[in-house]
Coordinates of C-alpha atoms and ligand atoms in Angstrom, one line a residue:
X1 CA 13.8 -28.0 14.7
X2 CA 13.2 -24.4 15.6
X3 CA 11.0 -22.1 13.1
X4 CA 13.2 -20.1 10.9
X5 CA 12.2 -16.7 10.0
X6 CA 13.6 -17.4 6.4
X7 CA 11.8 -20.7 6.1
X8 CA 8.8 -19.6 7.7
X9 CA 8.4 -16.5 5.0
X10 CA 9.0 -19.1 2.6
X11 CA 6.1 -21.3 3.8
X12 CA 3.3 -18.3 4.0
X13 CA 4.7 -16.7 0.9
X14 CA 6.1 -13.7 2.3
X15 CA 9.0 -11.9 2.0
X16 CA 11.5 -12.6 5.3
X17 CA 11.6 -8.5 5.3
X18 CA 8.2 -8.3 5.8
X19 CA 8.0 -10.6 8.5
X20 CA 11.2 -9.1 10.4
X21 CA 9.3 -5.2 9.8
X22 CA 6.2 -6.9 11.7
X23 CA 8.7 -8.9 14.4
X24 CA 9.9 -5.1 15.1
X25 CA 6.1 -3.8 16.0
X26 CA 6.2 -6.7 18.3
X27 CA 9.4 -5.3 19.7
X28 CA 11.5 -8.6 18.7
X29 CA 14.7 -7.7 16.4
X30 CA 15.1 -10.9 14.4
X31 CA 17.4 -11.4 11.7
X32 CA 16.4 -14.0 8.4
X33 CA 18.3 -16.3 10.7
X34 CA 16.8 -15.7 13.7
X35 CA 14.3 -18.7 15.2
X36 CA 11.2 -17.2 16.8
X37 CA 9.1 -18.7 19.5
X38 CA 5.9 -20.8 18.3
X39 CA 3.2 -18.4 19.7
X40 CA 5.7 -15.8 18.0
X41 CA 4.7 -17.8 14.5
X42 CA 1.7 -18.7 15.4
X43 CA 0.8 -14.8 15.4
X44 CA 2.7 -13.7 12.6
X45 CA 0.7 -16.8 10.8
X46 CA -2.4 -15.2 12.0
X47 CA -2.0 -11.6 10.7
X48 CA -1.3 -13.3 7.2
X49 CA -4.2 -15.4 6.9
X50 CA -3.0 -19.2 8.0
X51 CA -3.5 -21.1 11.0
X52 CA 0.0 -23.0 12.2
X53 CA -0.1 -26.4 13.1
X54 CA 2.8 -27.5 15.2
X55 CA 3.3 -31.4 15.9
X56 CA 5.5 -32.4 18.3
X57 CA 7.1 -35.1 17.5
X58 CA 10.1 -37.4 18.1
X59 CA 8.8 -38.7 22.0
X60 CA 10.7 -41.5 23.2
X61 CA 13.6 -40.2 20.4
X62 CA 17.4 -40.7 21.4
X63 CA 16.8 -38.1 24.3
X64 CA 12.9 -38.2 24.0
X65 CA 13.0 -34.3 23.0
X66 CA 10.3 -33.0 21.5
X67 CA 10.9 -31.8 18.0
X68 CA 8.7 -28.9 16.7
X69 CA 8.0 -29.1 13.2
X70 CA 5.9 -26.2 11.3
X71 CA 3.7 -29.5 9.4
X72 CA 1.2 -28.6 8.1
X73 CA -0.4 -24.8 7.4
X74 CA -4.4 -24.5 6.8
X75 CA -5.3 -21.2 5.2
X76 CA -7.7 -19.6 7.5
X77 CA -9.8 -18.3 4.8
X78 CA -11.0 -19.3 1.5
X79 CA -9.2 -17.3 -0.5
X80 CA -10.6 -17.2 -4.5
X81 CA -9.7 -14.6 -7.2
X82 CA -11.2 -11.7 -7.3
X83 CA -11.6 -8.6 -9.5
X84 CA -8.0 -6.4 -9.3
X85 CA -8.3 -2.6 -7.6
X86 CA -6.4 -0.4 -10.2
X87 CA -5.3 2.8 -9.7
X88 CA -4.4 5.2 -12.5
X89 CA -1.2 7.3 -11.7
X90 CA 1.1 9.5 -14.0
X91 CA 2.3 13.2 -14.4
X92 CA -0.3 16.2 -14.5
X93 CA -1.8 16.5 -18.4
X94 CA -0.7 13.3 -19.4
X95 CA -4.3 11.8 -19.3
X96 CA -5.4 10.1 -16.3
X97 CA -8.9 12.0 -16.1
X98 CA -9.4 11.6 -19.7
X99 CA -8.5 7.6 -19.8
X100 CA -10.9 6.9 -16.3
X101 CA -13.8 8.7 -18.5
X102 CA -13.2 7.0 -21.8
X103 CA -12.6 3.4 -20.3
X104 CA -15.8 4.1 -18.5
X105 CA -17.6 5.5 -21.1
X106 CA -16.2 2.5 -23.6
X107 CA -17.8 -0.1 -20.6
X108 CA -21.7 1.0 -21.0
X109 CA -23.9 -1.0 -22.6
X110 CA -26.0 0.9 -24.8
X111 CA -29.2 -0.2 -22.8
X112 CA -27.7 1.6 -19.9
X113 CA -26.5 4.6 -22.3
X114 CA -28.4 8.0 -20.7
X115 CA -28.6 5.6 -17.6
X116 CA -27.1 7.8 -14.5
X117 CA -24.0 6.9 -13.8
X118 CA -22.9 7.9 -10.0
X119 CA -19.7 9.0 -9.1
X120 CA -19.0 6.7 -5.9
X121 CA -14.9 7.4 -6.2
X122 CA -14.5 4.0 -8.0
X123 CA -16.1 1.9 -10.9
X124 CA -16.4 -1.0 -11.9
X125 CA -15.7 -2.6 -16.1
X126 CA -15.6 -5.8 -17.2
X127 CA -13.5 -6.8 -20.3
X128 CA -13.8 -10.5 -21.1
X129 CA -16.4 -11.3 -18.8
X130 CA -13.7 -10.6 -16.1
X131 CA -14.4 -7.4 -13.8
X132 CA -11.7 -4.3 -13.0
X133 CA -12.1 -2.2 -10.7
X134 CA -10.6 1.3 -11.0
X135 CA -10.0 3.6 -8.4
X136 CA -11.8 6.9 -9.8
X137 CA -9.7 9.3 -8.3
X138 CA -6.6 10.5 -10.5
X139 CA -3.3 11.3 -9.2
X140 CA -2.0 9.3 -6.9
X141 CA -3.3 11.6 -3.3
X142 CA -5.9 8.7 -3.1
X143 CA -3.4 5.9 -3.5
X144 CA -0.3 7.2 -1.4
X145 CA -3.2 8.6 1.2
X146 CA -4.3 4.7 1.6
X147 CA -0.2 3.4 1.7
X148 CA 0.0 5.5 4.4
X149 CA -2.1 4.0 6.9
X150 CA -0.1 0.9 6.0
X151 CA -2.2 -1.3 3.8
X152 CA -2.3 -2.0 0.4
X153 CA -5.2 -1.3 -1.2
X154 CA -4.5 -0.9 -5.1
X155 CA -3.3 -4.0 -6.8
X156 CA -2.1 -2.8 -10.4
X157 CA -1.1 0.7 -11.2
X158 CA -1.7 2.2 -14.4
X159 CA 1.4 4.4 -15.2
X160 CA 0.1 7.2 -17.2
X161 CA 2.7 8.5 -19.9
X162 CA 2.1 10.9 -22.6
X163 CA 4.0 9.5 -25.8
X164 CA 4.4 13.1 -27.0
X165 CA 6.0 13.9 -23.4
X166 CA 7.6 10.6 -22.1
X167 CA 8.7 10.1 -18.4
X168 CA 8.2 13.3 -16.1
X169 CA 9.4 14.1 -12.6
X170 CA 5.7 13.2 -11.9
X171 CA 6.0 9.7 -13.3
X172 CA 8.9 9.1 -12.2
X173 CA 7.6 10.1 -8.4
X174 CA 4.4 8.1 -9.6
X175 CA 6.6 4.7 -10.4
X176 CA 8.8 5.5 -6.6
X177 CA 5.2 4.9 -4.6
X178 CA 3.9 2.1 -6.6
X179 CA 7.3 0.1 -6.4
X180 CA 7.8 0.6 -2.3
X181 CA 4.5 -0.3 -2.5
X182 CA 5.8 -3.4 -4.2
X183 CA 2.2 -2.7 -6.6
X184 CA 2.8 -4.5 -10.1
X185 CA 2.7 -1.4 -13.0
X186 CA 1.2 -1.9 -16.4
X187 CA 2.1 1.3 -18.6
X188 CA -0.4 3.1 -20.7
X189 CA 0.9 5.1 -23.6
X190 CA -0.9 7.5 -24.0
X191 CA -1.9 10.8 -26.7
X192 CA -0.9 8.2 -29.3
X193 CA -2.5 10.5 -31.8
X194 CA -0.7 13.6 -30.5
X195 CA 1.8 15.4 -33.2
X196 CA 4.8 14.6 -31.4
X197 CA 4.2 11.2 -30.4
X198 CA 7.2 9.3 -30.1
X199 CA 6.5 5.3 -28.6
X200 CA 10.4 4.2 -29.1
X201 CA 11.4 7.2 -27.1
X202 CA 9.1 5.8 -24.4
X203 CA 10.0 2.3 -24.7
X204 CA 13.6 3.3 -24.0
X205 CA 12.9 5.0 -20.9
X206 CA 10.5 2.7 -19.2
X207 CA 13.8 0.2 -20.0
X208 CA 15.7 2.7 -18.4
X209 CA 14.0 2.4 -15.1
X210 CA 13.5 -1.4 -15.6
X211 CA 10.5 -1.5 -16.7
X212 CA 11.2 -3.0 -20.0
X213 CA 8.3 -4.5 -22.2
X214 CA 8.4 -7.9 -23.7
X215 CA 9.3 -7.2 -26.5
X216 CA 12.4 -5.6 -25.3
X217 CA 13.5 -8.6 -23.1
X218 CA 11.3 -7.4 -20.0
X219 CA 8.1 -8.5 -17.9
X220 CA 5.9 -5.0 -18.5
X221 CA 3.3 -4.6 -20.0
X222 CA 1.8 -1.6 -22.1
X223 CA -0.5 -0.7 -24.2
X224 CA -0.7 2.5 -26.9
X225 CA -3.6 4.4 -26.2
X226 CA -5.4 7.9 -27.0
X227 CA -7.7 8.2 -24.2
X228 CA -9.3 11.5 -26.3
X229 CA -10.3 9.3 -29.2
X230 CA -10.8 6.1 -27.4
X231 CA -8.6 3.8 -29.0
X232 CA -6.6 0.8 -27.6
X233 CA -9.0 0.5 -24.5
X234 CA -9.3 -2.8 -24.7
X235 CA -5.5 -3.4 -25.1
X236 CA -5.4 -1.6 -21.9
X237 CA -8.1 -3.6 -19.9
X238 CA -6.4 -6.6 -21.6
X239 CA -2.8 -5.8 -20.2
X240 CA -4.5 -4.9 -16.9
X241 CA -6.3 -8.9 -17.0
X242 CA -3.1 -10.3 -18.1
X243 CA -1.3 -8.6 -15.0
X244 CA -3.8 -9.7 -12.4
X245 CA -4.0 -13.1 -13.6
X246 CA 0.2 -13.5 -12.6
X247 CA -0.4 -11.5 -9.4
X248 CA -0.7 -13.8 -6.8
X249 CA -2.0 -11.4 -4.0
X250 CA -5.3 -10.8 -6.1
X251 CA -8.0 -13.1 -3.8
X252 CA -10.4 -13.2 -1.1
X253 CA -12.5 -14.8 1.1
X254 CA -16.5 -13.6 0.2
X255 CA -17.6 -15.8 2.7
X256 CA -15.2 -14.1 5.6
X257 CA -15.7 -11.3 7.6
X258 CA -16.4 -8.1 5.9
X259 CA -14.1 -5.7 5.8
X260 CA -13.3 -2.5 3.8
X261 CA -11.4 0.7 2.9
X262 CA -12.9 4.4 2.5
X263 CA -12.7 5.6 -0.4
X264 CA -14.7 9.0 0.4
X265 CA -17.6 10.5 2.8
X266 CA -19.9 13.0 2.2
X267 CA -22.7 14.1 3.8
X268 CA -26.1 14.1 1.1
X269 CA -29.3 15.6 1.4
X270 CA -31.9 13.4 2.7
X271 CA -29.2 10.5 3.0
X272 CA -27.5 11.7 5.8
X273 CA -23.5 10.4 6.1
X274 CA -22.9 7.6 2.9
X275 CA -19.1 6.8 2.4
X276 CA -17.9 5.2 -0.6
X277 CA -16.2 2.1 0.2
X278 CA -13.9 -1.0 -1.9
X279 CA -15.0 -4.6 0.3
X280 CA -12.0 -6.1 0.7
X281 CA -13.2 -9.0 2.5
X282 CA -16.4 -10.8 2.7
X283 CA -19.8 -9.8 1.5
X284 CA -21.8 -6.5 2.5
X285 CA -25.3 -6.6 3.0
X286 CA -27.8 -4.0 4.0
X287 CA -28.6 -4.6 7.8
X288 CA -24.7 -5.6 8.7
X289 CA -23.6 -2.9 11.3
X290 CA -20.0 -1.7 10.8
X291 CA -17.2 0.5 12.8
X292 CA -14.8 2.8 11.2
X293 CA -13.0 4.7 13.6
X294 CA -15.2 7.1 15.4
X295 CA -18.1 6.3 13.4
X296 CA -21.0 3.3 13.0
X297 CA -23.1 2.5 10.5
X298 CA -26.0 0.0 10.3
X299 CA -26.1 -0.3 6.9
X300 CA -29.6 1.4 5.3
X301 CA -28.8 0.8 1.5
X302 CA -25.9 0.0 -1.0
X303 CA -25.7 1.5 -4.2
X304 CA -23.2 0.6 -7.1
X305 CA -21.6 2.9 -9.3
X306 CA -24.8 2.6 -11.5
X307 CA -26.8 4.3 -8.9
X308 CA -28.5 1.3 -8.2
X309 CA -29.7 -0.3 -5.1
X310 CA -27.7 -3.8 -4.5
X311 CA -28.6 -6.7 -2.2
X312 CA -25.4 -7.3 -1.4
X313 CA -21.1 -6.4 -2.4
X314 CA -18.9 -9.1 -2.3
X315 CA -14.9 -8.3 -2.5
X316 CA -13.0 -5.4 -4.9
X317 CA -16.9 -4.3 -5.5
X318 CA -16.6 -0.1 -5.2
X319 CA -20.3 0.3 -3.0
X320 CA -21.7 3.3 -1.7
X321 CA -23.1 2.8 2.0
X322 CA -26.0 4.7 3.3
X323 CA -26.6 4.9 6.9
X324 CA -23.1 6.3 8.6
X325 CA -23.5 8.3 11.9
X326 CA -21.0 10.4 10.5
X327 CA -18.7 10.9 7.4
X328 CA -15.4 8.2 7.9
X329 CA -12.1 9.0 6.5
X330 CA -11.3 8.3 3.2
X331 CA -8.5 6.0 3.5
X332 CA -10.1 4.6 7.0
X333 CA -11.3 0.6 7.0
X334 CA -14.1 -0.2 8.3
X335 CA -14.6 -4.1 9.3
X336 CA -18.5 -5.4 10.3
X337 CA -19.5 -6.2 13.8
X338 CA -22.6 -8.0 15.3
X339 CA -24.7 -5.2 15.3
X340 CA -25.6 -1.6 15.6
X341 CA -24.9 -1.3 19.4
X342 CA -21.9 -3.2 19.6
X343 CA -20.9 -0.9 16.7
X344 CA -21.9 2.5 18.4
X345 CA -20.4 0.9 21.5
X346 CA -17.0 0.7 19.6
X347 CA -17.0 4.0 17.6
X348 CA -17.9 5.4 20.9
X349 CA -14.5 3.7 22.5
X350 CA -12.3 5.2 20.0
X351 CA -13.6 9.1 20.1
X352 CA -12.8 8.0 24.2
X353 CA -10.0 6.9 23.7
X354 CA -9.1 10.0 21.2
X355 CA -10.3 12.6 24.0
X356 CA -8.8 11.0 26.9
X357 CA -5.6 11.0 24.5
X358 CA -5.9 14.7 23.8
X359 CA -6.8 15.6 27.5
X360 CA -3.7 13.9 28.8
X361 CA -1.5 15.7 26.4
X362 CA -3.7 18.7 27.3
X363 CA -3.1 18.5 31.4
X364 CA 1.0 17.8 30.7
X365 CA 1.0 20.9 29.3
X366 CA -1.0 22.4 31.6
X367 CA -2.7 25.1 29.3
X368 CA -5.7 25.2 26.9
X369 CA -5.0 26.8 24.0
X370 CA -5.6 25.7 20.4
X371 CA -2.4 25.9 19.5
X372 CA -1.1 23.8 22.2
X373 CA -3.8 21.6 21.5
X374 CA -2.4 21.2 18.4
X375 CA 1.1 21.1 19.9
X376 CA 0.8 18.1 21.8
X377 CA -0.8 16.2 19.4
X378 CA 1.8 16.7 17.4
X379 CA 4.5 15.5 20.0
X380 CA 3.0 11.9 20.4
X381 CA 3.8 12.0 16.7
X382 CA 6.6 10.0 17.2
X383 CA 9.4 11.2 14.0
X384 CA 10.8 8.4 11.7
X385 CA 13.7 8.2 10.1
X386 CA 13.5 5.9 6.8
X387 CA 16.4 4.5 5.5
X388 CA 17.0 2.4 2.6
X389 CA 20.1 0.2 3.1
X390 CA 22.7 -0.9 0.0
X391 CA 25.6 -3.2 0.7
X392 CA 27.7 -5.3 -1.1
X393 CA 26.8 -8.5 0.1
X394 CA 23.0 -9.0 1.7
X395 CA 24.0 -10.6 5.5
X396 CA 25.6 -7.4 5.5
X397 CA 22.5 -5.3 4.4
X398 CA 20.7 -7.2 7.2
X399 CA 23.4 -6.7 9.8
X400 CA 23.2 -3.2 9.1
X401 CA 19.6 -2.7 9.1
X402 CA 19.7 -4.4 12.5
X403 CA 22.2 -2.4 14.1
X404 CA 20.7 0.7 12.4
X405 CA 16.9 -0.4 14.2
X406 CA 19.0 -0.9 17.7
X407 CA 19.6 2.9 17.6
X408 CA 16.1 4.0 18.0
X409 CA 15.1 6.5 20.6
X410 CA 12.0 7.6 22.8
X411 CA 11.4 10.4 20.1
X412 CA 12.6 8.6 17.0
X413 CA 11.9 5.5 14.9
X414 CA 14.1 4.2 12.4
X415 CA 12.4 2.5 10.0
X416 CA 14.3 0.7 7.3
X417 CA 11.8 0.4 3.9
X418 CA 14.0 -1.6 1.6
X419 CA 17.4 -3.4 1.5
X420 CA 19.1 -4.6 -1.1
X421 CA 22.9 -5.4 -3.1
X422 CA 25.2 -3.7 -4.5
X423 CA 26.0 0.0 -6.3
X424 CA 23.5 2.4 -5.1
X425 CA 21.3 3.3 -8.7
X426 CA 18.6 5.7 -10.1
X427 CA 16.3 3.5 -9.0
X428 CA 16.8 3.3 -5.2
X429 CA 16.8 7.2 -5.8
X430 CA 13.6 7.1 -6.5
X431 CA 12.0 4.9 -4.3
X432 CA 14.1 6.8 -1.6
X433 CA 12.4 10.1 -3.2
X434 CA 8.8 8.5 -2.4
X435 CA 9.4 7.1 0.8
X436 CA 10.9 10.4 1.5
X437 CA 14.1 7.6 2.9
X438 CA 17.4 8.4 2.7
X439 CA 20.1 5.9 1.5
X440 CA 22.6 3.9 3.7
X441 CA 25.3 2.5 1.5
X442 CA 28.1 0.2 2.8
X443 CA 31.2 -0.9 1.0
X444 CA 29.3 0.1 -2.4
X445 CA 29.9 2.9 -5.1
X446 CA 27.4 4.7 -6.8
X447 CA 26.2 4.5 -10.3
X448 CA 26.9 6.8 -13.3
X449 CA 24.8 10.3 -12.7
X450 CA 23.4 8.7 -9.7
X451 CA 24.6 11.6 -7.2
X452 CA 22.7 14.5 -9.8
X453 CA 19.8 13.2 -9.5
X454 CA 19.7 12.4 -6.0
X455 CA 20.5 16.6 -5.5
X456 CA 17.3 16.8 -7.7
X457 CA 14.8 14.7 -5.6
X458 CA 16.2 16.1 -2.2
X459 CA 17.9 12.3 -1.4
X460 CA 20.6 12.5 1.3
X461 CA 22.7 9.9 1.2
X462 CA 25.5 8.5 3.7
X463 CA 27.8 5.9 2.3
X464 CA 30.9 4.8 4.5
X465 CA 32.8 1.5 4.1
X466 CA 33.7 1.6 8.1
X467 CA 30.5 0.6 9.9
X468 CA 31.6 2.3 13.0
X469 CA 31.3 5.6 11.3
X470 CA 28.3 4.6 9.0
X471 CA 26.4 4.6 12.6
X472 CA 27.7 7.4 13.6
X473 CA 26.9 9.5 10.5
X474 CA 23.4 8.3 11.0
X475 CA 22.9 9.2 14.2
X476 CA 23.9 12.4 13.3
X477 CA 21.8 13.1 10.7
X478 CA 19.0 11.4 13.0
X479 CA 19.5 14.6 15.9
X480 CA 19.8 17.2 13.3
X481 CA 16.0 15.6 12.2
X482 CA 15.0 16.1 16.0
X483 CA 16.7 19.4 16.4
X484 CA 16.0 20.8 13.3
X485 CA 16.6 24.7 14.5
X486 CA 20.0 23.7 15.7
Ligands
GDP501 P1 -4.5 14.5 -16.1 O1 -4.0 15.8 -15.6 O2 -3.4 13.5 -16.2 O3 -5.7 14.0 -15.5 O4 -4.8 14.8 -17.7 P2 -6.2 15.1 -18.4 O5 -7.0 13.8 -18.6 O6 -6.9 16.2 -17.7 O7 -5.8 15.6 -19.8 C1 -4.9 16.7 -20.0 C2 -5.1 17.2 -21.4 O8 -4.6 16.2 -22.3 C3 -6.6 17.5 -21.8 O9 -6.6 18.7 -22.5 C4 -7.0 16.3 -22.6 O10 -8.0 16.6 -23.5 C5 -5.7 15.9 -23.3 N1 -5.6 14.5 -23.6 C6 -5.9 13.5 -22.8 N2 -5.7 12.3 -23.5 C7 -5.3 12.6 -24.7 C8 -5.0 11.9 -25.9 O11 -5.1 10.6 -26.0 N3 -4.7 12.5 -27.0 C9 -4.6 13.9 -27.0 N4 -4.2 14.5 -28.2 N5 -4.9 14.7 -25.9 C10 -5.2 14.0 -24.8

């Protein structure tokens, strides 16, 4: 029987959208329906961690053809929980600074009390022997920085809201990343103290935008907090344990090759380049040689967010790494090669293949300036149009979203972040509003109050129920992105 994108998404536990997005980098339009070829699967296994073992079987059958069967998958790593990477997101003022300091403050022993703590860009707490890992950088530049590049490196986000403020255009932005992120959220309440505190008020908005508490019939979970006088930490830290304990994604392999994320550079005096890093794979130890990007680093010393020297970070550990021939890019991974030459050897590849990039570009344009420089970097930029699709039923969602990917050009990608049923809501809004997407609806309305607040975000939407002149709409509105001056 052939392999079935549905079926196959089903076996590596991955959403069939997920696997048709990566299909498309491979140039191959498939549909959930589609069959792909083995070596097809046996890639797509690859980049998710499994190897695909496919038996042949049924020889001498009726007609003695050979049946492929997807038998039996072996994960390719080890994977065991690890500690979650939270990020702490919200509206200006409502805390975030304040609640990283406290629930690091609240997480020192008193031996270490006076001890220096370093600012490495993320800590490291344990509540109930288990570790956490926060991302120290509020706001969420760090976190949508990182999406960007097309990984996911936050696990659980902490939505900041202020209980004398509720939901602000800020949090509301802040919830759009996390959920095209598909990132779990676990909501702090926050200024609990504060005069005007009101929790219900809260409560009823996070329902609003389905995010609805337990006790209100939902699956989030919160905690009231005042990050100013420390109180209900450790319900917070609890919710965040809870939350990672039902996330599935939350593992790794310590025993695998090392790889990491950027979390920031600097250059230090008398330490040269150090970067901050989260390991996201494997186990880092002093003496490894690494690549990231343009840069190499045979690693001199690690140092925790305790300033001390460690002998080794396994994965989610927040490490500072001394010995970089340069700053990386915060947001950059790194991943370890076999040793310092084969790592300068590769970092000196990529500034290569950067310059030969930019000289190219360069002798096309036949000029020199700075500005064209500039220029011409800018038009291997290829533009993207982002869509989210609505329909009423989902094989027509999916139809859609594959005619709408066939009308790609040279200069302009189509990129479809989400699909989904029925009326087009608040929510889509959004997401649509983070992803900067606009909305494609087919045969569906639009919710109560749904059209204001697309006006406010900036949303454009195109809604048609002939599909003929959905197209054309969007290819419309895709030349007026290329053309903007006309
Ligand atoms: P951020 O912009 O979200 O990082 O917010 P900050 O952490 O900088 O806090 C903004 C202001 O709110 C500061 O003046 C804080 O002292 C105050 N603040 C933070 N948490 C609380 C709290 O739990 N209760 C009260 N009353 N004020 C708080």
């Amino acid at each position: 029987s052939p392999i079935v994108v549905r079926d196959f998404a089903l076996q590596i536990g991955r959403k069939p959208f997920q696997l048709i997005s990566e299909l498309m980098e491979m140039s191959i339009f498939a549909s959930m329906n589609s069959s792909i070829e083995e070596d097809v699967a046996q890639r797509l296994a690859k980049i998710h961690g499994f190897a695909l073992e496919v038996r042949h079987r049924g020889e001498g059958g009726a007609a003695g053809e050979a049946e492929k069967v997807v038998e039996e998958k072996k994960p390719a790593r080890e994977m065991v929980p690890r500690p979650p990477v939270v990020c702490i997101l919200g509206h200006v003022d409502h805390g975030k600074t304040t609640l990283l300091d406290t629930i690091r403050k609240a997480n020192v022993v008193s031996s270490e009390a006076g001890g220096i703590t370093q600012h490495i860009g993320a800590y490291q707490v344990t509540h109930k022997d288990k570790l956490i890992t926060f991302i120290d950088t509020p706001g969420h530049a760090a976190f949508s920085n990182m999406r960007a590049r097309g990984a996911r490196t936050t696990d659980i986000a902490v939505l900041v809201v202020a209980a004398d403020d509720g939901f602000m255009p800020q949090t509301d932005e802040a919830l759009g990343h996390a959920r095209v992120s598909k990132v779990p959220v676990v909501v702090a309440i926050n200024k609990m103290d504060a005069p005007g505190a009101n929790v219900d008020k809260v409560l009823r908005q996070m329902q609003e935008r389905d995010l609805a508490p337990e006790d209100w019939g939902g699956e989030t979970l919160y905690a009231k907090v005042s990050a100013l006088k420390g109180e209900g930490i450790e319900d917070i830290l609890e919710a965040i344990v809870l939350q990672a304990d039902v996330t599935e994604t939350i593992v790794a392999d310590p025993k695998g090759e090392v790889e990491g994320v950027i979390v920031e550079a600097q250059k230090e005096l008398g330490r040269g380049s150090t970067a901050s890093a989260i390991i996201q794979q494997g186990t880092l130890k002093p003496g490894m040689a690494l690549v990231c990007g343009e840069n190499y680093c045979r690693v001199r010393q690690l140092i925790n967010d305790k300033g001390e020297q460690i002998k080794e970070a396994g994965p989610s550990s927040p490490v500072k790494i001394v010995g970089w021939s340069g700053p990386p890019d915060a947001g950059d991974f790194f991943k370890v090669v076999k040793n310092e030459r084969e790592a300068k050897k590769h970092a000196e590849a990529n500034e290569l293949d950067r310059k030969k990039l930019e000289a190219t570009q360069l002798q096309e344009r036949g000029s020199t300036s700075v500005d064209d420089l500039f220029a011409a970097i800018e038009k291997t930029q290829k533009k993207s149009f982002t869509v989210l699709v609505k329909a009423d039923v989902y094989g027509t969602a999916e139809a859609l979203a594959t005619s709408l990917q066939s009308i790609k050009s040279e200069k302009i990608d189509l990129e479809v972040v989400d699909m989904g049923v029925g009326d087009i809501t608040r929510n889509d809004v959004l997401m649509s509003s983070a992803a900067k997407a606009t909305i494609i609806g087919f045969n569906v309305g639009i919710e109560n109050g749904v059209t204001s607040v697309a006006k406010h975000h900036g949303v454009n939407l195109i809604q048609h129920n002939i599909i003929y002149e959905l197209i054309t709409q969007v290819k419309d509105a895709m030349t007026d992105m290329l053309d903007p001056e006309l």
